[in-house]
Tab-separated table of C-alpha atoms in Angstrom:
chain	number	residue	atom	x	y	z
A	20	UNK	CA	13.538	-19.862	5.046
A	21	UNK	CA	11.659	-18.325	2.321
A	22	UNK	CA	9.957	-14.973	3.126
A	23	UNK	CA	6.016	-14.030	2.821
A	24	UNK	CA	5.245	-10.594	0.724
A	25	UNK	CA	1.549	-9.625	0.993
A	26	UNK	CA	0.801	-8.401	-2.436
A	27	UNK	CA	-2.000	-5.591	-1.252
A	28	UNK	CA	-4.417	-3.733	-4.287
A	29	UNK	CA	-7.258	-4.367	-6.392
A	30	UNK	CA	-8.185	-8.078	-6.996
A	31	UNK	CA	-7.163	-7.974	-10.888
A	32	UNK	CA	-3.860	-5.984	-10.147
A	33	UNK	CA	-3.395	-8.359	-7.100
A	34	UNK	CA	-3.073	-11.249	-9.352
A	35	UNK	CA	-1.484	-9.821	-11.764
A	36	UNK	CA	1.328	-9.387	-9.591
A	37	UNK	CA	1.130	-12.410	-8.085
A	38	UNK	CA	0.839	-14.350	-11.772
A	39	UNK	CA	4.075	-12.115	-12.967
A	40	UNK	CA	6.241	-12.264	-9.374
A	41	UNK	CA	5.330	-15.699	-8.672
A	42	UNK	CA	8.170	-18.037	-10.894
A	43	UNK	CA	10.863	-15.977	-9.604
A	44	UNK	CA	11.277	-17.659	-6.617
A	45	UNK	CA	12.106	-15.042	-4.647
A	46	UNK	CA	9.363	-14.768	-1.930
A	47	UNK	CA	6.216	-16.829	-1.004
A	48	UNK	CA	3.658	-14.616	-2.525
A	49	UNK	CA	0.301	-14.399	-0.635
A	50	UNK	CA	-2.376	-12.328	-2.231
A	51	UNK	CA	-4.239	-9.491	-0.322
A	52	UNK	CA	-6.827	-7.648	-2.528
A	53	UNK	CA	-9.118	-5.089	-1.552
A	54	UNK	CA	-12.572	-4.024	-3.285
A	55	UNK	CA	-11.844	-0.406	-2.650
A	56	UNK	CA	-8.523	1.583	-2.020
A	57	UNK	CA	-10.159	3.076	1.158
A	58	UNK	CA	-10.006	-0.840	2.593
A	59	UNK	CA	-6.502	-0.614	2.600
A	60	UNK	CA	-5.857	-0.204	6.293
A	61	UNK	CA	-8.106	-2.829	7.537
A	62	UNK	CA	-6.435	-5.568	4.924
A	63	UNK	CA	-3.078	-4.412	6.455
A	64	UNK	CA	-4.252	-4.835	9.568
A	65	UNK	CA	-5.766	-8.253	8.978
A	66	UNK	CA	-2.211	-9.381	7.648
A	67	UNK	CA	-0.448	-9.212	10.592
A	68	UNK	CA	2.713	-11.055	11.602
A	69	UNK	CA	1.693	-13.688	8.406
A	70	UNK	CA	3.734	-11.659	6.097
A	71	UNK	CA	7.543	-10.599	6.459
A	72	UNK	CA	6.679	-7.662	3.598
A	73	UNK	CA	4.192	-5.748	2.066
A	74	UNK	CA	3.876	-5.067	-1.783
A	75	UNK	CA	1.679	-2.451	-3.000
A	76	UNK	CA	0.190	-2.959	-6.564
A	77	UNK	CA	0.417	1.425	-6.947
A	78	UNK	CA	1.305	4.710	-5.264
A	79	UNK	CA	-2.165	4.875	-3.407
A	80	UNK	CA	-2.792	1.815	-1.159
A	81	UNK	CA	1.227	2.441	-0.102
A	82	UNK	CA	0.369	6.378	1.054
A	83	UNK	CA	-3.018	5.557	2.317
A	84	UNK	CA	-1.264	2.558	4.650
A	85	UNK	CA	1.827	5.057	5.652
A	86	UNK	CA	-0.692	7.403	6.615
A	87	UNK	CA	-2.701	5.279	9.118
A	88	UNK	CA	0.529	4.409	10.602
A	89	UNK	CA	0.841	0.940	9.464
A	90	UNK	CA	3.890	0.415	7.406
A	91	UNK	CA	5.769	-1.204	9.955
A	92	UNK	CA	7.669	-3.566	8.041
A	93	UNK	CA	9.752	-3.547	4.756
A	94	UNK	CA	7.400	-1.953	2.230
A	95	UNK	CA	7.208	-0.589	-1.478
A	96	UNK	CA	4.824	-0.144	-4.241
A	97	UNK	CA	5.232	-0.608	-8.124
A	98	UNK	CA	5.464	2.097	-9.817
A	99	UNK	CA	3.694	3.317	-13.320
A	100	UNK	CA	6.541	4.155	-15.426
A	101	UNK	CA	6.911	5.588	-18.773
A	102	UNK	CA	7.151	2.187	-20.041
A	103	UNK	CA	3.350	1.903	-18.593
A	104	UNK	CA	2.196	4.563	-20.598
A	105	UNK	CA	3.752	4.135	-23.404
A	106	UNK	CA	2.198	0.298	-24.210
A	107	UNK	CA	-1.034	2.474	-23.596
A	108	UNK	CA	-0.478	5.014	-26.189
A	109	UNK	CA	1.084	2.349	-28.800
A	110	UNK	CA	-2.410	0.181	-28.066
A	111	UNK	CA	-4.110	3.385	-28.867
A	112	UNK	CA	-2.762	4.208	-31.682
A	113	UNK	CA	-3.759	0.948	-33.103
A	114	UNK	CA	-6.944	1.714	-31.971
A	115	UNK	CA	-7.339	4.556	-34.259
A	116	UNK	CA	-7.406	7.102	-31.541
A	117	UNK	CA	-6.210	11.150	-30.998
A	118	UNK	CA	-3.302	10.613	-28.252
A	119	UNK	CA	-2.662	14.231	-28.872
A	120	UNK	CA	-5.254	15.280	-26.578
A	121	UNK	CA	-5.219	13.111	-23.650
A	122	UNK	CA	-5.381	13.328	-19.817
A	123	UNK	CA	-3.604	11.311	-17.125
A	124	UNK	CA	-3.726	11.023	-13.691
A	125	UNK	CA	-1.091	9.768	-10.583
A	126	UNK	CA	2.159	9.692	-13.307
A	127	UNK	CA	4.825	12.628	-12.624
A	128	UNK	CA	4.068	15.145	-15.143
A	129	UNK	CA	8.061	15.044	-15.872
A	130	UNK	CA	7.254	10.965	-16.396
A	131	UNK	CA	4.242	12.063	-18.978
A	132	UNK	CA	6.081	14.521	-20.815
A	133	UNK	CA	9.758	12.621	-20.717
A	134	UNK	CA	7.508	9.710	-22.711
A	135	UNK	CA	5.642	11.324	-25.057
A	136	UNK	CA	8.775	13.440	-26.378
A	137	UNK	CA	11.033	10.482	-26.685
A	138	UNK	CA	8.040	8.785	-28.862
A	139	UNK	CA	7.506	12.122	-30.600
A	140	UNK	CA	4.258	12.918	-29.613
A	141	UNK	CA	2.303	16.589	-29.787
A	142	UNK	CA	2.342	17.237	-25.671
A	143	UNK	CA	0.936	20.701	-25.949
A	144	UNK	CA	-2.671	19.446	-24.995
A	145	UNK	CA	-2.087	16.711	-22.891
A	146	UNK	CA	-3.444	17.270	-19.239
A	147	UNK	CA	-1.542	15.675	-16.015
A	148	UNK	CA	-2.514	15.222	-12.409
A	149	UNK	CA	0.341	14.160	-9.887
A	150	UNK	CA	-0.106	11.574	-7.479
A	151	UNK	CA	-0.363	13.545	-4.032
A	152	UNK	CA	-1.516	12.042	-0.368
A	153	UNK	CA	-5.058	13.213	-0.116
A	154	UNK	CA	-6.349	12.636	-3.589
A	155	UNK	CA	-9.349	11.114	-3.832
A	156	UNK	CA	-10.928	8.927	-6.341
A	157	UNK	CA	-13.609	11.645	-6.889
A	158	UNK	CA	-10.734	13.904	-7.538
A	159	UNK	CA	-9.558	12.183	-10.111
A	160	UNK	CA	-12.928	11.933	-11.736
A	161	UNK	CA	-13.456	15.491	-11.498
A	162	UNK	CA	-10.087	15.988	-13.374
A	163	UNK	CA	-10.732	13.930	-16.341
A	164	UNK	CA	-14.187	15.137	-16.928
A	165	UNK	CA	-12.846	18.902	-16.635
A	166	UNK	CA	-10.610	17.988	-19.105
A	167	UNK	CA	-12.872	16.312	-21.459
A	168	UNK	CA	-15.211	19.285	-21.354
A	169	UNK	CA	-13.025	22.186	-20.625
A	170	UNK	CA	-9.711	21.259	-23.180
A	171	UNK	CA	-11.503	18.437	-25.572
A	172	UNK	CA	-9.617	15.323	-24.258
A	173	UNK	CA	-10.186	12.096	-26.223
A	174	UNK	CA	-8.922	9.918	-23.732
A	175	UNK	CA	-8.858	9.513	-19.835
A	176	UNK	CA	-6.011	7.470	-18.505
A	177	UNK	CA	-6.426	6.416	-15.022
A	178	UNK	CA	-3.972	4.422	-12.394
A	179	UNK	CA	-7.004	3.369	-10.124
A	180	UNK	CA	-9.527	0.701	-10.302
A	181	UNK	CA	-12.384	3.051	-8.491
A	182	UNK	CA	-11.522	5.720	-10.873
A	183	UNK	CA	-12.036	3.765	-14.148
A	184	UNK	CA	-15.082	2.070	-12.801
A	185	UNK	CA	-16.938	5.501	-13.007
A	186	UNK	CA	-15.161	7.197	-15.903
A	187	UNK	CA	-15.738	3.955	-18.208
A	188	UNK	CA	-19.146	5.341	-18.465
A	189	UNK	CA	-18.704	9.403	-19.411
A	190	UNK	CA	-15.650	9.466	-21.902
A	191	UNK	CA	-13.238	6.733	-23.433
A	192	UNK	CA	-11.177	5.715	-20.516
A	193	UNK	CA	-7.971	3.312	-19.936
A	194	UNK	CA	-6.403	2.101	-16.707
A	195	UNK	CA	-2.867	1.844	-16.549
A	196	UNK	CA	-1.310	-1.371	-15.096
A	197	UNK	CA	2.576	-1.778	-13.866
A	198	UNK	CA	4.753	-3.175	-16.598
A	199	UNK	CA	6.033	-6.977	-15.881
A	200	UNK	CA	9.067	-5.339	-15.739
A	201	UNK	CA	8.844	-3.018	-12.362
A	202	UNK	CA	6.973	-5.753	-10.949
A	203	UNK	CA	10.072	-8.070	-11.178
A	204	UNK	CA	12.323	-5.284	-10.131
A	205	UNK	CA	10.156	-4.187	-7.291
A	206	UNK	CA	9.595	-7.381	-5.741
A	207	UNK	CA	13.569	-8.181	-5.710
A	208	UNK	CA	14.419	-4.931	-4.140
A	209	UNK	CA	11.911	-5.644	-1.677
A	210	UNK	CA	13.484	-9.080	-0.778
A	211	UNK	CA	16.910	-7.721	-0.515
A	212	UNK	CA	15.611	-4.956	1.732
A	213	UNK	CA	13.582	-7.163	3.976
A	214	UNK	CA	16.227	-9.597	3.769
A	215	UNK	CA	19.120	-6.950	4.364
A	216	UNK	CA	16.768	-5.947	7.609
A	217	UNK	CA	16.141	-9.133	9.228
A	218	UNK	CA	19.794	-9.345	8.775
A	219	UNK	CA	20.059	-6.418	10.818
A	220	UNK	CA	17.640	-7.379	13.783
A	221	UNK	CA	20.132	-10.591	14.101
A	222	UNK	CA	23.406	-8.865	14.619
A	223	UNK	CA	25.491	-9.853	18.018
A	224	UNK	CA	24.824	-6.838	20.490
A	225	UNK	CA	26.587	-7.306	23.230
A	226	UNK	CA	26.507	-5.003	26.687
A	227	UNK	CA	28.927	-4.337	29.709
A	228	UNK	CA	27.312	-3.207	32.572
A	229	UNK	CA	29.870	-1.494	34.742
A	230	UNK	CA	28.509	-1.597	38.736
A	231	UNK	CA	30.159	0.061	41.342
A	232	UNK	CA	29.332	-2.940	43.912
A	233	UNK	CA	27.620	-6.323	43.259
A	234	UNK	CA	23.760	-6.236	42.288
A	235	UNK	CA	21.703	-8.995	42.694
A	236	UNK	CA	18.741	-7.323	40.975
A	237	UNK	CA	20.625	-6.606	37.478
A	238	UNK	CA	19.696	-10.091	35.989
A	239	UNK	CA	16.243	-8.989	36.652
A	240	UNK	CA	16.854	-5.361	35.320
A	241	UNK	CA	18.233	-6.896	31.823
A	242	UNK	CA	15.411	-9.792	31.630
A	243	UNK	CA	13.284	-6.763	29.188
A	244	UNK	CA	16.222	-8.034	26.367
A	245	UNK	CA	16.101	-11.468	26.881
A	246	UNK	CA	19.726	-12.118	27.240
A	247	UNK	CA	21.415	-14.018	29.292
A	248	UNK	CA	24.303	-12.961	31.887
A	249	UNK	CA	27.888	-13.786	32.725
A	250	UNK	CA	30.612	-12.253	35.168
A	251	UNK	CA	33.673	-10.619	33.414
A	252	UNK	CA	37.042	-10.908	35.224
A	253	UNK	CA	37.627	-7.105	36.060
A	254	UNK	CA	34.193	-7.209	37.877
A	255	UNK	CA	32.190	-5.709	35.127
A	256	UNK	CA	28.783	-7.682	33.823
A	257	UNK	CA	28.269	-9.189	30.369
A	258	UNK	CA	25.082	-8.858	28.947
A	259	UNK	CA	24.514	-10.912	25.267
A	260	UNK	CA	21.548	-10.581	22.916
A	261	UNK	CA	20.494	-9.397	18.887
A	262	UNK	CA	19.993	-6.037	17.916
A	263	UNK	CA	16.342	-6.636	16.803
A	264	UNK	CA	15.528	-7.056	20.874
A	265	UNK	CA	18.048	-4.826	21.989
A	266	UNK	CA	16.685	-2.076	19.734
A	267	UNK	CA	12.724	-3.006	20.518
A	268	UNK	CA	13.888	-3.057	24.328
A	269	UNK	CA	15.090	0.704	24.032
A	270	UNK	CA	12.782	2.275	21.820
A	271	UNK	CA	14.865	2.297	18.908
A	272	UNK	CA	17.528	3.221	21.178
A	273	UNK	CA	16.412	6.308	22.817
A	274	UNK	CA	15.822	5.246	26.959
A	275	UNK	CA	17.647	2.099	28.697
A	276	UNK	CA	15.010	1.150	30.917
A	277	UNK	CA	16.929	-0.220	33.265
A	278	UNK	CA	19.118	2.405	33.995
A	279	UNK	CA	17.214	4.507	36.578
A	280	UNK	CA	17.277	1.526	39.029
A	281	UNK	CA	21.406	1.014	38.789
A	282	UNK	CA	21.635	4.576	39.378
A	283	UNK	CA	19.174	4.712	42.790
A	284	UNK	CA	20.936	1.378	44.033
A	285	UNK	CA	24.597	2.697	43.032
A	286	UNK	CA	24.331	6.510	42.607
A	287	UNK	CA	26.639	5.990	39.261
A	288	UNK	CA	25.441	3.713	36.322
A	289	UNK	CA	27.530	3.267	32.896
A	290	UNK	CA	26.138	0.910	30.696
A	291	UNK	CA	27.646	0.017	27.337
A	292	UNK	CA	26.021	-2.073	24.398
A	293	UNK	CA	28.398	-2.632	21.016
A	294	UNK	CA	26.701	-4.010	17.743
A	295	UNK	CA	28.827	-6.015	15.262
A	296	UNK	CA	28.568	-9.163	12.548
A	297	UNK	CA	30.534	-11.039	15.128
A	298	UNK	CA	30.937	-11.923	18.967
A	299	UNK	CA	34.578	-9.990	18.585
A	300	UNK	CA	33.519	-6.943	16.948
A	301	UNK	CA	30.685	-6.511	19.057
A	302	UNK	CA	32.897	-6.784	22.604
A	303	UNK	CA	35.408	-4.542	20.914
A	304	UNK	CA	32.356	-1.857	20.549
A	305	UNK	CA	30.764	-2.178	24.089
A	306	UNK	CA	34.326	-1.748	25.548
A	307	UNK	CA	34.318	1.111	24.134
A	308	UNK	CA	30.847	1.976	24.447
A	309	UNK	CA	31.341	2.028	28.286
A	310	UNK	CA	33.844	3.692	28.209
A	311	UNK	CA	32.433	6.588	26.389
A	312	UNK	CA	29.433	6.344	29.163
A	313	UNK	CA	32.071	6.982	32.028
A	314	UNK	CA	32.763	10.337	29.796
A	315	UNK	CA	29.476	11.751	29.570
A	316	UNK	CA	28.626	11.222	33.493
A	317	UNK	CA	27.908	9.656	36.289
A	318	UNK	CA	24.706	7.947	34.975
A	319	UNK	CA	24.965	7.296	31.092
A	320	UNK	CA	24.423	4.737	28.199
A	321	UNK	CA	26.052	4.197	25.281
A	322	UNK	CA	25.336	2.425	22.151
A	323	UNK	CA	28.006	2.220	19.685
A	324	UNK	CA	27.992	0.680	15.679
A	325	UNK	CA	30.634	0.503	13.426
A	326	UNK	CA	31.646	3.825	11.333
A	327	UNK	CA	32.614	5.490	14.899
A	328	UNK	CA	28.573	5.914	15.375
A	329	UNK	CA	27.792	6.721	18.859
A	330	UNK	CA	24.172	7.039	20.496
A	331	UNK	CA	24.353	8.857	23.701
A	332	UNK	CA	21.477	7.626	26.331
A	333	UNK	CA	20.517	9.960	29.446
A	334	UNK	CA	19.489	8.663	32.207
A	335	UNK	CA	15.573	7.774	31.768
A	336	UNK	CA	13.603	11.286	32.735
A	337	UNK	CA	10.187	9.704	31.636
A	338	UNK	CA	10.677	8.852	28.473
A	339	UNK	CA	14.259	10.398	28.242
A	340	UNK	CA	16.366	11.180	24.287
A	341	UNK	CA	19.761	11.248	23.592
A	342	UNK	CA	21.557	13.580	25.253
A	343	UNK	CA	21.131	17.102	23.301
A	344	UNK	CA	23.774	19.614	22.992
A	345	UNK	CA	24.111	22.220	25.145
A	346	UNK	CA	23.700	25.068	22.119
A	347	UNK	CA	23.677	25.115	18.167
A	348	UNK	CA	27.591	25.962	18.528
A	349	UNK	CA	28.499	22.898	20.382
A	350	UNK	CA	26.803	20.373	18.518
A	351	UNK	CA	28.145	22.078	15.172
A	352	UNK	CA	31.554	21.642	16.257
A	353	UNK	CA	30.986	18.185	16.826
A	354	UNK	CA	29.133	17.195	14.482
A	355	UNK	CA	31.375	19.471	11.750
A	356	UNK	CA	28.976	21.127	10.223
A	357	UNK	CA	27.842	24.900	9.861
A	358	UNK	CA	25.853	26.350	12.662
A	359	UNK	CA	23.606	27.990	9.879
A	360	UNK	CA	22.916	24.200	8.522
A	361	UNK	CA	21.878	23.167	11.589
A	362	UNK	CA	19.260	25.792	12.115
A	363	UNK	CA	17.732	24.872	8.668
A	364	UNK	CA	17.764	21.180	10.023
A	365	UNK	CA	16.138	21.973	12.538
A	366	UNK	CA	12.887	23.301	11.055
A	367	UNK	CA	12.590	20.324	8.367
A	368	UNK	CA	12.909	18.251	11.776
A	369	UNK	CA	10.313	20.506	13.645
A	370	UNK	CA	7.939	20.632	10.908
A	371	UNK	CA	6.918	16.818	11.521
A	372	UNK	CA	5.198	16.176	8.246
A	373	UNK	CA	7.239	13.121	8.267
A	374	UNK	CA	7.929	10.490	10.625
A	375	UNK	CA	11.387	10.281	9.357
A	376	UNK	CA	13.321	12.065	7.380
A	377	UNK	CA	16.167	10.548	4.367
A	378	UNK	CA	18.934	12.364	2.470
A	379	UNK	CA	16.619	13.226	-0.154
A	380	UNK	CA	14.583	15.619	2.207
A	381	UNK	CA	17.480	16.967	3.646
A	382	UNK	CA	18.968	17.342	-0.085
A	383	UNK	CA	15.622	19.282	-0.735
A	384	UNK	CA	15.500	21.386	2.044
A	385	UNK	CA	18.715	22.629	2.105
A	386	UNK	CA	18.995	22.802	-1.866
A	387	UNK	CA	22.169	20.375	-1.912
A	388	UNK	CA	22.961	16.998	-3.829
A	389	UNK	CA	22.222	13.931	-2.108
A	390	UNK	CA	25.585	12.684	-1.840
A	391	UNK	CA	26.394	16.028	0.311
A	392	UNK	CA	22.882	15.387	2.704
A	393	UNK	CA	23.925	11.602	3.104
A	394	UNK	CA	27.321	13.322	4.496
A	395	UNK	CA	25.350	15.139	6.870
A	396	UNK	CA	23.285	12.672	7.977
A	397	UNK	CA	26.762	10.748	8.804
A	398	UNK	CA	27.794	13.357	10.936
A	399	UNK	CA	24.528	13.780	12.792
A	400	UNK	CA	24.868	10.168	13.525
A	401	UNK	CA	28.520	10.373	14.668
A	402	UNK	CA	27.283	13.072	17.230
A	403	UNK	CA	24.219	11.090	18.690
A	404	UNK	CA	21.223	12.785	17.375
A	405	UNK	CA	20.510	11.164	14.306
A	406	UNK	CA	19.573	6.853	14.408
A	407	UNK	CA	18.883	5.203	11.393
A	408	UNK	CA	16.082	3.429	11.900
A	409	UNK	CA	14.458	1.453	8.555
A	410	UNK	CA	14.270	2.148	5.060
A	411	UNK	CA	11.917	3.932	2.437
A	412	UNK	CA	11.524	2.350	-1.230
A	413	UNK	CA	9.220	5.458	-2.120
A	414	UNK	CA	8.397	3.675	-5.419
A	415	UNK	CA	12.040	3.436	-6.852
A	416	UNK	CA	13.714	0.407	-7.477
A	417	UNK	CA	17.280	-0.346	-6.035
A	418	UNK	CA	18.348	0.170	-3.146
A	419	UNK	CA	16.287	1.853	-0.770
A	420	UNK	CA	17.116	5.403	1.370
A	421	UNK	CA	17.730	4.771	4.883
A	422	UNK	CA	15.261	6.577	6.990
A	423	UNK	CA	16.635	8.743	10.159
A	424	UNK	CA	15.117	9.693	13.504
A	425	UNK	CA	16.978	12.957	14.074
A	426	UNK	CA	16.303	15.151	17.189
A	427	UNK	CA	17.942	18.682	17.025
């Protein structure tokens, strides 16, 4: 079945999109334009479960939706690219007009600068304003005029609709629109993401549920994953479902809610839930997910992936994690990393800026190439304390960084 990306901006840039995006084939597209930027949340909101995706037409409507806490679905924005500006400075140049002294807002000033070199253009008094969460329209406004009275700029080039509307007036002003191009490549990198995640939610996840004595109430207990039940020959419980209701069922796999009642009825609980592509793989992993429960203690759950991941549940403590280590030491050694590196994880974790962190923040924080803070992540997720749990496009195309829930 074909999925459903909301295409979420201005009206214009909405169907734009939708005009460039729509003969590919590759999604049902269904427009959802806005009259202002600050109606983002609501139209989110109003979308609901009628779209599988969300599509921003720019940087803005995507941070002002992540910041009310919507984005909870696959979701990227196009980006303005070089190749955006420069059909902007080619049109005016046939226009007749000064590109020399020109200021832009939202583009990376690397972007800007990257462009106007490789065309051989003066850069010297061109004036750029980053995209950053908590820019305003006004702001952007205020920049251009101050640069038209302050620095002479001929030209105001603008990313937003609200921005335009008011600048159109005061100096010469142009708003930017995505190139056909990163709308094509956006849009299919979305699909293969949301595709690639609904993939995900549908993997076999299979659970053994190891009771010291029969329990008559455990069918009941498991009824939160909506799976269905069958008696193993060594006395042990099967427990079958997907990993989309498995994972909704235990907060992203942080607290089995069932297992405070096995372990008042038995005193001992050890649950184990394996996740594979197949029935096989996935019985392989919960054998050996319960088995690494009977390790950890008397009352434990354990969740285990392929790559040797392991999540370690507690038993629920009102809204219990995965079991911490006892010091910085111990959960170096298992995790194989440098104590030192784990204290520096610890404040980009505790600083809570974001609600999830990806190799590139690590990779910035700790001032090492990507490659070396995906490694990390790895490990963190070998020992327990770090669950993927989505992916972030952040306005690139290909394939998107996973996003990790790490608690240190």
């Amino acid at each position: 079945m074909a999925l459903t990306v909301g295409v979420i901006g201005p009206e214009d840039l909405v169907d734009r999109v939708v005009a460039v995006a729509e003969g590919s084939g590759a999604a049902r597209l269904r427009p959802l334009p806005y009259r202002h930027e600050d109606e983002t949340p609501d139209v989110v909101r109003e979308a609901g479960s009628r779209v599988d995706a969300l599509l921003f037409t720019g940087v803005v409507p995507h941070t002002l939706a992540t910041g009310a806490g919507l984005v909870d679905r696959p979701a990227m924005y196009v980006p303005y690219s070089g190749a955006t500006l420069l059909r902007a400075l080619v049109e005016l140049l046939r226009l007749g007009h000064d590109v020399s002294r020109i200021s832009i807002d939202t583009l990376s000033r690397a972007d800007v600068m990257e462009t106007l070199i490789e065309a051989k253009l003066p850069t010297e008094h061109v004036r750029v304003l980053p995209y950053r969460p908590g820019l305003t329209s006004q702001d952007l406004v205020d920049f251009h005029l101050a640069a038209h009275d302050l620095h002479r700029s001929t030209v105001a080039l603008t990313c937003l609709g609200s921005a335009h509307q008011q600048l159109e007036h005061r100096t010469h002003a142009v708003r930017l629109a995505p190139s056909r191009h990163s709308i094509r490549a956006t849009l299919q990198a979305l699909v293969l993401a949301t595709a690639g995640a609904h993939s995900g939610d549908a993997q076999v996840a299979l659970g053994i549920v190891d009771p010291p004595a029969a329990d008559e109430e455990l069918a009941a207990d498991l009824a939160v994953l909506g799976c269905s039940l069958a008696g193993l020959p060594d006395g042990k419980r099967l427990a079958v479902t997907t990993r989309g209701a498995l994972e909704k069922a235990t907060d992203q796999f942080t607290r089995l809610p069932f297992l405070d009642g096995l372990a008042a009825r038995h005193g001992t609980a050890h649950v184990g839930f394996g996740l594979g592509r197949t029935a096989a793989e996935a019985e392989a992993l919960a054998r050996r997910a319960v088995n690494r429960a009977r390790s950890v203690g008397p009352v434990a759950g354990v969740v285990c992936m392929k790559d040797d991941v392991d999540i370690v549940i507690a038993q629920d403590d009102g809204g219990a994690a995965p079991v911490a280590p006892e010091s910085t030491g111990l959960l170096a050694r298992r995790a194989g990393l440098n104590p030192q590196t784990l204290d520096r994880l610890r404040e980009l974790v505790g600083d809570g800026t974001e609600p999830g962190i990806t190799a590139q923040h690590v990779a910035d924080h700790l001032a090492v190439q990507q490659r070396t803070a995906r490694r990390i992540l790895k490990r963190l997720e070998r020992a327990g304390v770090a669950v993927p749990t989505g992916s972030r496009q952040e306005g690139r195309t290909g394939r998107p960084p996973t996003v990790y829930r790490v608690r240190l």
